[in-house]
Structures are given as structure tokens and as C-alpha cells.
Amino acid sequence: NAGVTQTPKFRVLKTGQSMTLLCAQDMNHEYMYWYRQDPGMGLRLIHYSVGEGTTAKGEVPDGYNVSRLKKQNFLLGLESAAPSQTSVYFCASSTRGYNEQFFGPGTRLTVL
Amino acid sequence: RKEVEQDPGPFNVPEGATVAFNCTYSNSASQSFFWYRQDCRKEPKLLMSVYSSGNEDGRFTAQLNRASQYISLLIRDSKLSDSATYLCVVNGGTGGFKTIFGAGTRLFVKA
């Protein structure tokens, strides 16, 4: 099993550009999460999903959108990237909420 | 006040030492607690779950103190390979779905 995978691993954007980050899990987990991690701060929850076709806002949702059309995939979109969105983005999944989360390897995004 | 707080460190300890980290949380209704380990430029990985009755896994012991609202991690006989950032996670509580990561405590184990 691959676990949780993320694509791409690295990306550089210019301000105003858009992009989509893809997360895939092969563990049949119901819950999926998107986090961002910035220096000196813990992982902050952007959006999460409790099952196929559902999404919900986390702690820092502004500037991001998500979709979960298939149970195994969770997409994070940036419609108009800003330098403040420069960060490392991690996707995670779990069997249920509040259980152990399994993380993908992360995407390093730089917005110039 | 942050909902979950950790001493950022760094903790610099010699091999073989015992080191302890604490993590305080503010929401008394929190439901589940974990310690994760994160190596430089890598993803977090689960170290262990935390229970009121305590949880021990080899050299690692985790404890939850609900009355004082903190969790702890004790590492005995530190190894060079224990050098990493340790993140506490507090889940649940009032105000909807919550999963809150601490900012992490950095540990350096030196020969």
C-alpha cells in the first residue's frame, strides 16, 4: 500500500496564479484533511472531509477550496495565489475523526 | 492564549539521558490525544496515543493529566536517532470539530 500520496512535491507560483494539489489514499479512510505548516507554528487545519462528497472548513480556510468527489481523493485548490500562502502543505487521512492520522509527504509551495 | 502550547526548546541532551516534554491544552472537553514525531522536512508520524492510564512503548512513556490539562512524553535512554521535533495533538472539545497541533518541541541528542 502506498498510504497517502501527494502531488506535486514542489511548486513555485506567481501571485494570482491558480493551482490544485492532489491527495490520494489507499487505506479506505473516511476522513481526510489538508494542513499548512509554517515556521514556528503547528500544523493548521485548512479544510477537512468526513466522507465522499463532503467538505468542511477548518481553522484557516480563506483563500482555499476543496473537493472530495471520490473517497480516495481530496483536492486543495488555490484560486488566486498570494505570497502569504507560501507554506508546506500536508494531507492526512484517518479512519474516523479524532483517530490516528496518516500523513502524506507534503507539498512545498512558494508564491512569488 | 493558544489552545495547545508546547515549549519549543530546543532541548539538547547527551545520549543516554532522560528527557520529558509537556503539552498544555485549554479545552477541557478535548477527547483524544497523541504524540507525533516529525523529522526535518518530513511528514509527521504517529509516535503514540495518550491515555489517562498512561501508555508505554519501549523507552517512551506518555501520560494524560485531565485535571491539570496537559499531556507529557518521557524518553528514557535517549538515542541519537531520537533527534526530531515532537508534536502533541489534541482532538475534540467544544465549538465543533477540532484537531489542534502544538508547534512542536525540538530535541537534539548528542554523542
PDB file of C-alpha atoms in Angstrom:
ATOM      1  CA  ASN A   1       0.000   0.000   0.000  1.00  0.00           C
ATOM      2  CA  ALA A   2       1.207   3.462  -0.871  1.00  0.00           C
ATOM      3  CA  GLY A   3      -0.600   5.053   2.094  1.00  0.00           C
ATOM      4  CA  VAL A   4      -1.121   8.773   1.484  1.00  0.00           C
ATOM      5  CA  THR A   5       0.436  10.354  -1.577  1.00  0.00           C
ATOM      6  CA  GLN A   6       0.576  13.996  -2.627  1.00  0.00           C
ATOM      7  CA  THR A   7       1.306  15.653  -5.932  1.00  0.00           C
ATOM      8  CA  PRO A   8       3.193  17.744  -6.728  1.00  0.00           C
ATOM      9  CA  LYS A   9       6.083  17.669  -4.239  1.00  0.00           C
ATOM     10  CA  PHE A  10       7.273  21.179  -5.090  1.00  0.00           C
ATOM     11  CA  ARG A  11       5.716  24.119  -6.883  1.00  0.00           C
ATOM     12  CA  VAL A  12       6.546  27.766  -7.494  1.00  0.00           C
ATOM     13  CA  LEU A  13       3.705  30.098  -8.419  1.00  0.00           C
ATOM     14  CA  LYS A  14       3.427  33.750  -9.236  1.00  0.00           C
ATOM     15  CA  THR A  15       0.943  35.902  -7.362  1.00  0.00           C
ATOM     16  CA  GLY A  16      -2.502  35.496  -8.848  1.00  0.00           C
ATOM     17  CA  GLN A  17      -1.906  32.094 -10.432  1.00  0.00           C
ATOM     18  CA  SER A  18      -4.072  29.124  -9.554  1.00  0.00           C
ATOM     19  CA  MET A  19      -3.230  25.528  -8.859  1.00  0.00           C
ATOM     20  CA  THR A  20      -4.615  22.294  -7.438  1.00  0.00           C
ATOM     21  CA  LEU A  21      -2.890  19.976  -5.006  1.00  0.00           C
ATOM     22  CA  LEU A  22      -3.909  16.342  -5.175  1.00  0.00           C
ATOM     23  CA  CYS A  23      -4.045  13.944  -2.224  1.00  0.00           C
ATOM     24  CA  ALA A  24      -4.775  10.251  -2.617  1.00  0.00           C
ATOM     25  CA  GLN A  25      -5.093   7.498  -0.010  1.00  0.00           C
ATOM     26  CA  ASP A  26      -5.489   3.772  -0.491  1.00  0.00           C
ATOM     27  CA  MET A  27      -6.475   2.849   3.081  1.00  0.00           C
ATOM     28  CA  ASN A  28     -10.220   3.303   2.612  1.00  0.00           C
ATOM     29  CA  HIS A  29     -10.251   6.061   5.232  1.00  0.00           C
ATOM     30  CA  GLU A  30     -13.377   8.125   5.697  1.00  0.00           C
ATOM     31  CA  TYR A  31     -11.748  11.328   6.969  1.00  0.00           C
ATOM     32  CA  MET A  32      -9.258  13.412   5.033  1.00  0.00           C
ATOM     33  CA  TYR A  33      -7.542  16.661   5.963  1.00  0.00           C
ATOM     34  CA  TRP A  34      -5.481  19.457   4.488  1.00  0.00           C
ATOM     35  CA  TYR A  35      -2.991  21.312   6.714  1.00  0.00           C
ATOM     36  CA  ARG A  36      -0.424  24.006   6.220  1.00  0.00           C
ATOM     37  CA  GLN A  37       2.761  24.200   8.282  1.00  0.00           C
ATOM     38  CA  ASP A  38       4.686  27.428   8.721  1.00  0.00           C
ATOM     39  CA  PRO A  39       7.892  28.008  10.723  1.00  0.00           C
ATOM     40  CA  GLY A  40       7.260  28.327  14.443  1.00  0.00           C
ATOM     41  CA  MET A  41       3.648  27.292  14.113  1.00  0.00           C
ATOM     42  CA  GLY A  42       1.923  23.968  14.405  1.00  0.00           C
ATOM     43  CA  LEU A  43       0.075  22.379  11.573  1.00  0.00           C
ATOM     44  CA  ARG A  44      -3.095  24.364  10.973  1.00  0.00           C
ATOM     45  CA  LEU A  45      -6.192  22.720   9.561  1.00  0.00           C
ATOM     46  CA  ILE A  46      -7.388  24.298   6.314  1.00  0.00           C
ATOM     47  CA  HIS A  47     -10.312  22.071   5.338  1.00  0.00           C
ATOM     48  CA  TYR A  48     -11.390  18.554   6.087  1.00  0.00           C
ATOM     49  CA  SER A  49     -13.826  15.930   4.830  1.00  0.00           C
ATOM     50  CA  VAL A  50     -15.774  13.336   6.791  1.00  0.00           C
ATOM     51  CA  GLY A  51     -16.636  11.274   3.735  1.00  0.00           C
ATOM     52  CA  GLU A  52     -17.064  11.219  -0.017  1.00  0.00           C
ATOM     53  CA  GLY A  53     -18.908  14.301  -1.250  1.00  0.00           C
ATOM     54  CA  THR A  54     -18.471  16.263   1.995  1.00  0.00           C
ATOM     55  CA  THR A  55     -16.162  19.121   2.915  1.00  0.00           C
ATOM     56  CA  ALA A  56     -15.923  21.470   5.878  1.00  0.00           C
ATOM     57  CA  LYS A  57     -13.870  24.483   6.914  1.00  0.00           C
ATOM     58  CA  GLY A  58     -11.052  24.196   9.360  1.00  0.00           C
ATOM     59  CA  GLU A  59      -9.089  26.835  11.202  1.00  0.00           C
ATOM     60  CA  VAL A  60      -7.639  28.728   8.206  1.00  0.00           C
ATOM     61  CA  PRO A  61      -9.901  28.152   5.157  1.00  0.00           C
ATOM     62  CA  ASP A  62      -9.723  31.575   3.488  1.00  0.00           C
ATOM     63  CA  GLY A  63      -8.181  31.539   0.008  1.00  0.00           C
ATOM     64  CA  TYR A  64      -8.591  27.781  -0.418  1.00  0.00           C
ATOM     65  CA  ASN A  65     -11.252  25.477  -1.810  1.00  0.00           C
ATOM     66  CA  VAL A  66     -11.521  21.707  -1.647  1.00  0.00           C
ATOM     67  CA  SER A  67     -13.398  18.866  -3.252  1.00  0.00           C
ATOM     68  CA  ARG A  68     -13.852  15.192  -2.440  1.00  0.00           C
ATOM     69  CA  LEU A  69     -15.606  13.646  -5.407  1.00  0.00           C
ATOM     70  CA  LYS A  70     -14.100  10.219  -4.733  1.00  0.00           C
ATOM     71  CA  LYS A  71     -13.455   8.679  -1.331  1.00  0.00           C
ATOM     72  CA  GLN A  72      -9.772   8.171  -2.022  1.00  0.00           C
ATOM     73  CA  ASN A  73      -9.018  11.673  -3.306  1.00  0.00           C
ATOM     74  CA  PHE A  74      -9.046  15.090  -1.660  1.00  0.00           C
ATOM     75  CA  LEU A  75      -8.145  18.124  -3.764  1.00  0.00           C
ATOM     76  CA  LEU A  76      -6.984  21.502  -2.460  1.00  0.00           C
ATOM     77  CA  GLY A  77      -7.328  24.479  -4.780  1.00  0.00           C
ATOM     78  CA  LEU A  78      -5.801  27.920  -4.684  1.00  0.00           C
ATOM     79  CA  GLU A  79      -7.776  30.189  -6.996  1.00  0.00           C
ATOM     80  CA  SER A  80      -5.522  33.251  -6.815  1.00  0.00           C
ATOM     81  CA  ALA A  81      -2.275  32.532  -5.019  1.00  0.00           C
ATOM     82  CA  ALA A  82      -0.799  35.085  -2.628  1.00  0.00           C
ATOM     83  CA  PRO A  83       2.690  35.235  -1.039  1.00  0.00           C
ATOM     84  CA  SER A  84       1.041  34.542   2.345  1.00  0.00           C
ATOM     85  CA  GLN A  85       0.183  31.085   1.015  1.00  0.00           C
ATOM     86  CA  THR A  86       3.842  30.135   0.769  1.00  0.00           C
ATOM     87  CA  SER A  87       3.991  27.113   3.041  1.00  0.00           C
ATOM     88  CA  VAL A  88       4.329  23.357   3.300  1.00  0.00           C
ATOM     89  CA  TYR A  89       1.009  21.631   2.736  1.00  0.00           C
ATOM     90  CA  PHE A  90       0.276  18.234   4.244  1.00  0.00           C
ATOM     91  CA  CYS A  91      -2.616  15.962   3.525  1.00  0.00           C
ATOM     92  CA  ALA A  92      -3.711  13.346   6.036  1.00  0.00           C
ATOM     93  CA  SER A  93      -6.375  10.692   6.455  1.00  0.00           C
ATOM     94  CA  SER A  94      -7.920   8.731   9.296  1.00  0.00           C
ATOM     95  CA  THR A  95     -10.497   6.015   9.762  1.00  0.00           C
ATOM     96  CA  ARG A  96     -12.656   8.334  11.865  1.00  0.00           C
ATOM     97  CA  GLY A  97     -12.394  11.784  13.330  1.00  0.00           C
ATOM     98  CA  TYR A  98     -10.052  12.061  16.312  1.00  0.00           C
ATOM     99  CA  ASN A  99      -8.244   8.815  15.432  1.00  0.00           C
ATOM    100  CA  GLU A 100      -4.623   8.485  14.368  1.00  0.00           C
ATOM    101  CA  GLN A 101      -3.911  10.462  11.206  1.00  0.00           C
ATOM    102  CA  PHE A 102      -1.623   9.242   8.441  1.00  0.00           C
ATOM    103  CA  PHE A 103       0.211  11.947   6.557  1.00  0.00           C
ATOM    104  CA  GLY A 104       1.411  12.377   3.016  1.00  0.00           C
ATOM    105  CA  PRO A 105       4.971  13.567   2.302  1.00  0.00           C
ATOM    106  CA  GLY A 106       3.948  17.188   1.820  1.00  0.00           C
ATOM    107  CA  THR A 107       3.989  19.792  -0.943  1.00  0.00           C
ATOM    108  CA  ARG A 108       6.353  22.747  -0.702  1.00  0.00           C
ATOM    109  CA  LEU A 109       4.693  25.746  -2.312  1.00  0.00           C
ATOM    110  CA  THR A 110       6.344  29.088  -2.926  1.00  0.00           C
ATOM    111  CA  VAL A 111       4.325  32.062  -4.158  1.00  0.00           C
ATOM    112  CA  LEU A 112       6.392  34.892  -5.563  1.00  0.00           C
TER     113      LEU A 112
ATOM    114  CA  ARG B   1      -3.669  32.095  24.708  1.00  0.00           C
ATOM    115  CA  LYS B   2      -3.086  29.259  22.244  1.00  0.00           C
ATOM    116  CA  GLU B   3      -5.348  26.225  22.538  1.00  0.00           C
ATOM    117  CA  VAL B   4      -2.350  23.898  22.608  1.00  0.00           C
ATOM    118  CA  GLU B   5       1.060  25.017  23.835  1.00  0.00           C
ATOM    119  CA  GLN B   6       4.455  23.387  23.818  1.00  0.00           C
ATOM    120  CA  ASP B   7       7.891  24.570  24.887  1.00  0.00           C
ATOM    121  CA  PRO B   8       9.657  24.983  21.528  1.00  0.00           C
ATOM    122  CA  GLY B   9      13.046  24.092  23.025  1.00  0.00           C
ATOM    123  CA  PRO B  10      15.486  23.139  21.727  1.00  0.00           C
ATOM    124  CA  PHE B  11      16.322  20.502  24.268  1.00  0.00           C
ATOM    125  CA  ASN B  12      19.956  19.483  23.942  1.00  0.00           C
ATOM    126  CA  VAL B  13      20.704  16.243  25.784  1.00  0.00           C
ATOM    127  CA  PRO B  14      23.520  13.678  25.775  1.00  0.00           C
ATOM    128  CA  GLU B  15      22.971  10.118  24.666  1.00  0.00           C
ATOM    129  CA  GLY B  16      21.518   8.034  27.468  1.00  0.00           C
ATOM    130  CA  ALA B  17      19.757  10.928  29.143  1.00  0.00           C
ATOM    131  CA  THR B  18      16.111  11.024  30.141  1.00  0.00           C
ATOM    132  CA  VAL B  19      14.096  13.920  28.765  1.00  0.00           C
ATOM    133  CA  ALA B  20      10.491  14.967  29.292  1.00  0.00           C
ATOM    134  CA  PHE B  21       8.190  17.236  27.317  1.00  0.00           C
ATOM    135  CA  ASN B  22       4.864  18.690  28.320  1.00  0.00           C
ATOM    136  CA  CYS B  23       1.978  19.983  26.251  1.00  0.00           C
ATOM    137  CA  THR B  24      -0.842  22.021  27.781  1.00  0.00           C
ATOM    138  CA  TYR B  25      -4.317  22.411  26.317  1.00  0.00           C
ATOM    139  CA  SER B  26      -7.131  24.804  27.111  1.00  0.00           C
ATOM    140  CA  ASN B  27     -10.304  22.945  26.113  1.00  0.00           C
ATOM    141  CA  SER B  28     -11.366  20.738  28.994  1.00  0.00           C
ATOM    142  CA  ALA B  29     -13.747  18.799  26.711  1.00  0.00           C
ATOM    143  CA  SER B  30     -10.929  17.522  24.482  1.00  0.00           C
ATOM    144  CA  GLN B  31     -11.327  13.846  23.677  1.00  0.00           C
ATOM    145  CA  SER B  32      -8.192  12.265  22.267  1.00  0.00           C
ATOM    146  CA  PHE B  33      -4.501  12.983  22.464  1.00  0.00           C
ATOM    147  CA  PHE B  34      -1.424  11.905  20.530  1.00  0.00           C
ATOM    148  CA  TRP B  35       2.293  12.483  20.227  1.00  0.00           C
ATOM    149  CA  TYR B  36       3.764  12.653  16.737  1.00  0.00           C
ATOM    150  CA  ARG B  37       7.374  12.770  15.651  1.00  0.00           C
ATOM    151  CA  GLN B  38       8.494  14.944  12.748  1.00  0.00           C
ATOM    152  CA  ASP B  39      11.938  14.729  11.199  1.00  0.00           C
ATOM    153  CA  CYS B  40      13.366  17.685   9.304  1.00  0.00           C
ATOM    154  CA  ARG B  41      11.487  18.301   6.046  1.00  0.00           C
ATOM    155  CA  LYS B  42       9.396  15.162   6.526  1.00  0.00           C
ATOM    156  CA  GLU B  43       5.792  14.453   7.390  1.00  0.00           C
ATOM    157  CA  PRO B  44       4.613  13.881  10.978  1.00  0.00           C
ATOM    158  CA  LYS B  45       4.379  10.254  12.036  1.00  0.00           C
ATOM    159  CA  LEU B  46       2.481   8.861  14.993  1.00  0.00           C
ATOM    160  CA  LEU B  47       4.676   8.116  17.990  1.00  0.00           C
ATOM    161  CA  MET B  48       1.990   7.068  20.438  1.00  0.00           C
ATOM    162  CA  SER B  49      -1.505   7.647  21.728  1.00  0.00           C
ATOM    163  CA  VAL B  50      -2.005   9.173  25.165  1.00  0.00           C
ATOM    164  CA  TYR B  51      -4.377   7.864  27.817  1.00  0.00           C
ATOM    165  CA  SER B  52      -5.170   8.809  31.389  1.00  0.00           C
ATOM    166  CA  SER B  53      -3.886   5.405  32.453  1.00  0.00           C
ATOM    167  CA  GLY B  54      -0.585   6.051  30.744  1.00  0.00           C
ATOM    168  CA  ASN B  55       0.929   4.441  27.700  1.00  0.00           C
ATOM    169  CA  GLU B  56       4.393   2.924  27.453  1.00  0.00           C
ATOM    170  CA  ASP B  57       6.211   1.765  24.336  1.00  0.00           C
ATOM    171  CA  GLY B  58       9.783   0.747  24.955  1.00  0.00           C
ATOM    172  CA  ARG B  59      11.736   3.821  26.002  1.00  0.00           C
ATOM    173  CA  PHE B  60       8.747   6.114  25.528  1.00  0.00           C
ATOM    174  CA  THR B  61       6.025   6.847  28.073  1.00  0.00           C
ATOM    175  CA  ALA B  62       3.073   9.147  27.519  1.00  0.00           C
ATOM    176  CA  GLN B  63       0.658  10.381  30.148  1.00  0.00           C
ATOM    177  CA  LEU B  64      -2.516  12.447  30.228  1.00  0.00           C
ATOM    178  CA  ASN B  65      -3.435  14.631  33.192  1.00  0.00           C
ATOM    179  CA  ARG B  66      -7.005  15.793  32.636  1.00  0.00           C
ATOM    180  CA  ALA B  67      -7.246  17.706  35.907  1.00  0.00           C
ATOM    181  CA  SER B  68      -4.309  19.938  35.003  1.00  0.00           C
ATOM    182  CA  GLN B  69      -4.964  19.734  31.252  1.00  0.00           C
ATOM    183  CA  TYR B  70      -1.610  18.609  30.000  1.00  0.00           C
ATOM    184  CA  ILE B  71      -0.029  15.612  28.326  1.00  0.00           C
ATOM    185  CA  SER B  72       3.551  14.513  28.755  1.00  0.00           C
ATOM    186  CA  LEU B  73       6.134  12.473  26.894  1.00  0.00           C
ATOM    187  CA  LEU B  74       9.093  10.862  28.621  1.00  0.00           C
ATOM    188  CA  ILE B  75      12.017   9.477  26.645  1.00  0.00           C
ATOM    189  CA  ARG B  76      14.460   7.292  28.534  1.00  0.00           C
ATOM    190  CA  ASP B  77      17.973   6.321  27.420  1.00  0.00           C
ATOM    191  CA  SER B  78      17.951   8.846  24.570  1.00  0.00           C
ATOM    192  CA  LYS B  79      19.467   7.785  21.248  1.00  0.00           C
ATOM    193  CA  LEU B  80      20.967   9.934  18.517  1.00  0.00           C
ATOM    194  CA  SER B  81      18.071   8.792  16.342  1.00  0.00           C
ATOM    195  CA  ASP B  82      15.579  10.391  18.740  1.00  0.00           C
ATOM    196  CA  SER B  83      16.642  13.820  17.467  1.00  0.00           C
ATOM    197  CA  ALA B  84      13.486  15.272  15.923  1.00  0.00           C
ATOM    198  CA  THR B  85      10.587  17.605  16.597  1.00  0.00           C
ATOM    199  CA  TYR B  86       7.840  16.195  18.798  1.00  0.00           C
ATOM    200  CA  LEU B  87       4.308  17.412  18.171  1.00  0.00           C
ATOM    201  CA  CYS B  88       1.386  16.989  20.511  1.00  0.00           C
ATOM    202  CA  VAL B  89      -2.128  16.750  19.092  1.00  0.00           C
ATOM    203  CA  VAL B  90      -5.335  17.475  20.961  1.00  0.00           C
ATOM    204  CA  ASN B  91      -8.628  16.468  19.370  1.00  0.00           C
ATOM    205  CA  GLY B  92     -12.188  17.368  20.119  1.00  0.00           C
ATOM    206  CA  GLY B  93     -13.827  19.738  22.523  1.00  0.00           C
ATOM    207  CA  THR B  94     -16.479  22.402  22.399  1.00  0.00           C
ATOM    208  CA  GLY B  95     -17.061  24.513  19.323  1.00  0.00           C
ATOM    209  CA  GLY B  96     -17.267  21.863  16.605  1.00  0.00           C
ATOM    210  CA  PHE B  97     -14.714  19.553  15.047  1.00  0.00           C
ATOM    211  CA  LYS B  98     -11.214  20.362  16.309  1.00  0.00           C
ATOM    212  CA  THR B  99      -7.832  18.821  15.755  1.00  0.00           C
ATOM    213  CA  ILE B 100      -5.116  21.070  17.107  1.00  0.00           C
ATOM    214  CA  PHE B 101      -1.389  20.522  16.721  1.00  0.00           C
ATOM    215  CA  GLY B 102       1.150  22.078  19.019  1.00  0.00           C
ATOM    216  CA  ALA B 103       4.010  23.959  17.379  1.00  0.00           C
ATOM    217  CA  GLY B 104       6.426  21.240  18.450  1.00  0.00           C
ATOM    218  CA  THR B 105       9.413  20.733  20.732  1.00  0.00           C
ATOM    219  CA  ARG B 106      12.801  20.253  19.126  1.00  0.00           C
ATOM    220  CA  LEU B 107      15.103  17.632  20.598  1.00  0.00           C
ATOM    221  CA  PHE B 108      18.790  17.235  19.822  1.00  0.00           C
ATOM    222  CA  VAL B 109      20.552  14.186  21.219  1.00  0.00           C
ATOM    223  CA  LYS B 110      24.333  14.452  21.109  1.00  0.00           C
ATOM    224  CA  ALA B 111      27.052  11.837  21.379  1.00  0.00           C
TER     225      ALA B 111
END
